Short mmCIF file of N, CA and C in Angstrom, two decimals:
data_model
loop_
_atom_site.label_atom_id
_atom_site.label_comp_id
_atom_site.label_asym_id
_atom_site.label_seq_id
_atom_site.Cartn_x
_atom_site.Cartn_y
_atom_site.Cartn_z
N UNK A 56 29.65 -36.62 22.16
CA UNK A 56 28.95 -37.52 23.04
C UNK A 56 28.88 -36.88 24.43
N UNK A 57 27.70 -36.83 25.01
CA UNK A 57 27.50 -36.21 26.32
C UNK A 57 27.82 -37.19 27.45
N UNK A 58 28.25 -36.64 28.55
CA UNK A 58 28.51 -37.45 29.74
C UNK A 58 27.21 -37.61 30.51
N UNK A 59 27.10 -38.75 31.16
CA UNK A 59 25.93 -39.02 31.99
C UNK A 59 26.38 -39.00 33.44
N UNK A 60 25.60 -38.40 34.31
CA UNK A 60 25.94 -38.41 35.73
C UNK A 60 25.24 -39.58 36.40
N UNK A 61 25.90 -40.14 37.40
CA UNK A 61 25.36 -41.27 38.13
C UNK A 61 25.22 -40.91 39.59
N UNK A 62 24.18 -41.37 40.21
CA UNK A 62 24.03 -41.20 41.65
C UNK A 62 24.58 -42.45 42.33
N UNK A 63 24.77 -42.36 43.61
CA UNK A 63 25.27 -43.51 44.37
C UNK A 63 24.31 -44.69 44.21
N UNK A 64 23.03 -44.41 44.14
CA UNK A 64 22.04 -45.47 43.99
C UNK A 64 22.27 -46.24 42.69
N UNK A 65 22.61 -45.54 41.61
CA UNK A 65 22.88 -46.19 40.33
C UNK A 65 24.07 -47.14 40.44
N UNK A 66 25.11 -46.69 41.11
CA UNK A 66 26.32 -47.50 41.24
C UNK A 66 26.06 -48.69 42.15
N UNK A 67 25.32 -48.48 43.21
CA UNK A 67 24.96 -49.59 44.11
C UNK A 67 24.14 -50.63 43.35
N UNK A 68 23.27 -50.17 42.49
CA UNK A 68 22.45 -51.09 41.69
C UNK A 68 23.33 -51.95 40.79
N UNK A 69 24.38 -51.37 40.22
CA UNK A 69 25.32 -52.15 39.41
C UNK A 69 25.93 -53.26 40.25
N UNK A 70 26.41 -52.90 41.45
CA UNK A 70 27.05 -53.89 42.32
C UNK A 70 26.08 -54.98 42.77
N UNK A 71 24.87 -54.61 43.11
CA UNK A 71 23.89 -55.59 43.59
C UNK A 71 23.58 -56.62 42.50
N UNK A 72 23.33 -56.14 41.29
CA UNK A 72 23.01 -57.07 40.19
C UNK A 72 24.21 -57.92 39.81
N UNK A 73 25.39 -57.32 39.79
CA UNK A 73 26.60 -58.07 39.45
C UNK A 73 26.89 -59.14 40.49
N UNK A 74 26.77 -58.76 41.76
CA UNK A 74 27.05 -59.70 42.85
C UNK A 74 26.04 -60.85 42.85
N UNK A 75 24.84 -60.59 42.35
CA UNK A 75 23.81 -61.63 42.26
C UNK A 75 24.10 -62.61 41.13
N UNK A 76 25.07 -62.30 40.28
CA UNK A 76 25.47 -63.24 39.24
C UNK A 76 25.15 -62.84 37.82
N UNK A 77 24.63 -61.66 37.61
CA UNK A 77 24.33 -61.23 36.24
C UNK A 77 25.61 -60.80 35.55
N UNK A 78 25.69 -61.06 34.26
CA UNK A 78 26.88 -60.70 33.50
C UNK A 78 26.92 -59.19 33.25
N UNK A 79 28.09 -58.72 32.88
CA UNK A 79 28.26 -57.29 32.59
C UNK A 79 27.42 -56.89 31.38
N UNK A 80 27.31 -57.77 30.41
CA UNK A 80 26.48 -57.47 29.24
C UNK A 80 25.01 -57.35 29.62
N UNK A 81 24.55 -58.25 30.49
CA UNK A 81 23.16 -58.19 30.94
C UNK A 81 22.91 -56.90 31.73
N UNK A 82 23.88 -56.54 32.56
CA UNK A 82 23.75 -55.29 33.33
C UNK A 82 23.64 -54.09 32.41
N UNK A 83 24.52 -54.03 31.43
CA UNK A 83 24.53 -52.89 30.51
C UNK A 83 23.20 -52.77 29.79
N UNK A 84 22.68 -53.89 29.34
CA UNK A 84 21.41 -53.87 28.61
C UNK A 84 20.26 -53.46 29.51
N UNK A 85 20.16 -54.07 30.69
CA UNK A 85 19.01 -53.79 31.56
C UNK A 85 19.07 -52.41 32.20
N UNK A 86 20.26 -51.89 32.46
CA UNK A 86 20.37 -50.59 33.10
C UNK A 86 20.54 -49.44 32.10
N UNK A 87 20.67 -49.78 30.82
CA UNK A 87 20.80 -48.75 29.79
C UNK A 87 22.13 -48.03 29.81
N UNK A 88 23.20 -48.77 30.15
CA UNK A 88 24.54 -48.21 30.21
C UNK A 88 25.44 -48.94 29.22
N UNK A 89 26.58 -48.35 28.96
CA UNK A 89 27.57 -48.98 28.10
C UNK A 89 28.35 -50.03 28.92
N UNK A 90 28.78 -51.10 28.26
CA UNK A 90 29.55 -52.14 28.95
C UNK A 90 30.85 -51.59 29.53
N UNK A 91 31.44 -50.61 28.85
CA UNK A 91 32.67 -50.01 29.36
C UNK A 91 32.43 -49.29 30.68
N UNK A 92 31.27 -48.67 30.83
CA UNK A 92 30.92 -47.99 32.07
C UNK A 92 30.75 -49.00 33.19
N UNK A 93 30.09 -50.10 32.89
CA UNK A 93 29.90 -51.17 33.88
C UNK A 93 31.27 -51.68 34.33
N UNK A 94 32.15 -51.94 33.37
CA UNK A 94 33.51 -52.42 33.70
C UNK A 94 34.25 -51.42 34.58
N UNK A 95 34.10 -50.14 34.28
CA UNK A 95 34.79 -49.09 35.03
C UNK A 95 34.40 -49.11 36.51
N UNK A 96 33.11 -49.26 36.78
CA UNK A 96 32.65 -49.24 38.16
C UNK A 96 32.86 -50.57 38.89
N UNK A 97 32.97 -51.67 38.15
CA UNK A 97 33.20 -52.96 38.79
C UNK A 97 34.69 -53.27 38.99
N UNK A 98 35.56 -52.57 38.29
CA UNK A 98 36.99 -52.84 38.38
C UNK A 98 37.54 -52.79 39.81
N UNK A 99 37.17 -51.79 40.64
CA UNK A 99 37.70 -51.77 42.01
C UNK A 99 37.24 -52.99 42.83
N UNK A 100 36.02 -53.41 42.64
CA UNK A 100 35.51 -54.57 43.38
C UNK A 100 36.26 -55.84 42.96
N UNK A 101 36.48 -55.98 41.66
CA UNK A 101 37.21 -57.15 41.16
C UNK A 101 38.67 -57.11 41.62
N UNK A 102 39.27 -55.92 41.67
CA UNK A 102 40.65 -55.79 42.13
C UNK A 102 40.77 -56.14 43.61
N UNK A 103 39.69 -55.91 44.37
CA UNK A 103 39.68 -56.23 45.80
C UNK A 103 39.40 -57.70 46.05
N UNK A 104 39.15 -58.46 44.98
CA UNK A 104 38.94 -59.90 45.13
C UNK A 104 37.49 -60.34 45.21
N UNK A 105 36.55 -59.41 45.04
CA UNK A 105 35.14 -59.79 45.06
C UNK A 105 34.80 -60.52 43.77
N UNK A 106 33.93 -61.50 43.89
CA UNK A 106 33.46 -62.23 42.72
C UNK A 106 31.95 -62.33 42.79
N UNK A 107 31.28 -62.42 41.65
CA UNK A 107 29.83 -62.57 41.65
C UNK A 107 29.44 -63.88 42.33
N UNK A 108 28.31 -63.85 43.01
CA UNK A 108 27.79 -65.05 43.63
C UNK A 108 28.50 -65.45 44.90
N UNK A 109 29.18 -64.53 45.55
CA UNK A 109 29.88 -64.84 46.78
C UNK A 109 28.90 -64.97 47.94
N UNK A 110 29.45 -65.04 49.15
CA UNK A 110 28.57 -65.16 50.32
C UNK A 110 27.71 -63.91 50.50
N UNK A 111 26.53 -64.05 51.11
CA UNK A 111 25.68 -62.89 51.30
C UNK A 111 26.40 -61.77 52.05
N UNK A 112 26.11 -60.54 51.64
CA UNK A 112 26.76 -59.38 52.26
C UNK A 112 25.74 -58.58 53.05
N UNK A 113 26.23 -57.93 54.08
CA UNK A 113 25.38 -57.05 54.87
C UNK A 113 25.45 -55.64 54.31
N UNK A 114 24.63 -54.75 54.82
CA UNK A 114 24.67 -53.36 54.38
C UNK A 114 26.01 -52.72 54.70
N UNK A 115 26.64 -53.14 55.79
CA UNK A 115 27.93 -52.57 56.20
C UNK A 115 29.03 -52.93 55.22
N UNK A 116 28.94 -54.11 54.60
CA UNK A 116 29.96 -54.53 53.63
C UNK A 116 29.93 -53.62 52.44
#
């Protein structure tokens, strides 16, 4: 199985869609990624206490 490289834009897109309230399964399907990959990149945000659908964030956040 080959590894896929991600750009910062790809990872930001994961966070934007997740923060808007989409499920990890929906993200994986729409972005063409594995659910495990989605979980891997969202784990730090969840560990920091972020939850989907929170207050609006600025670019600095």
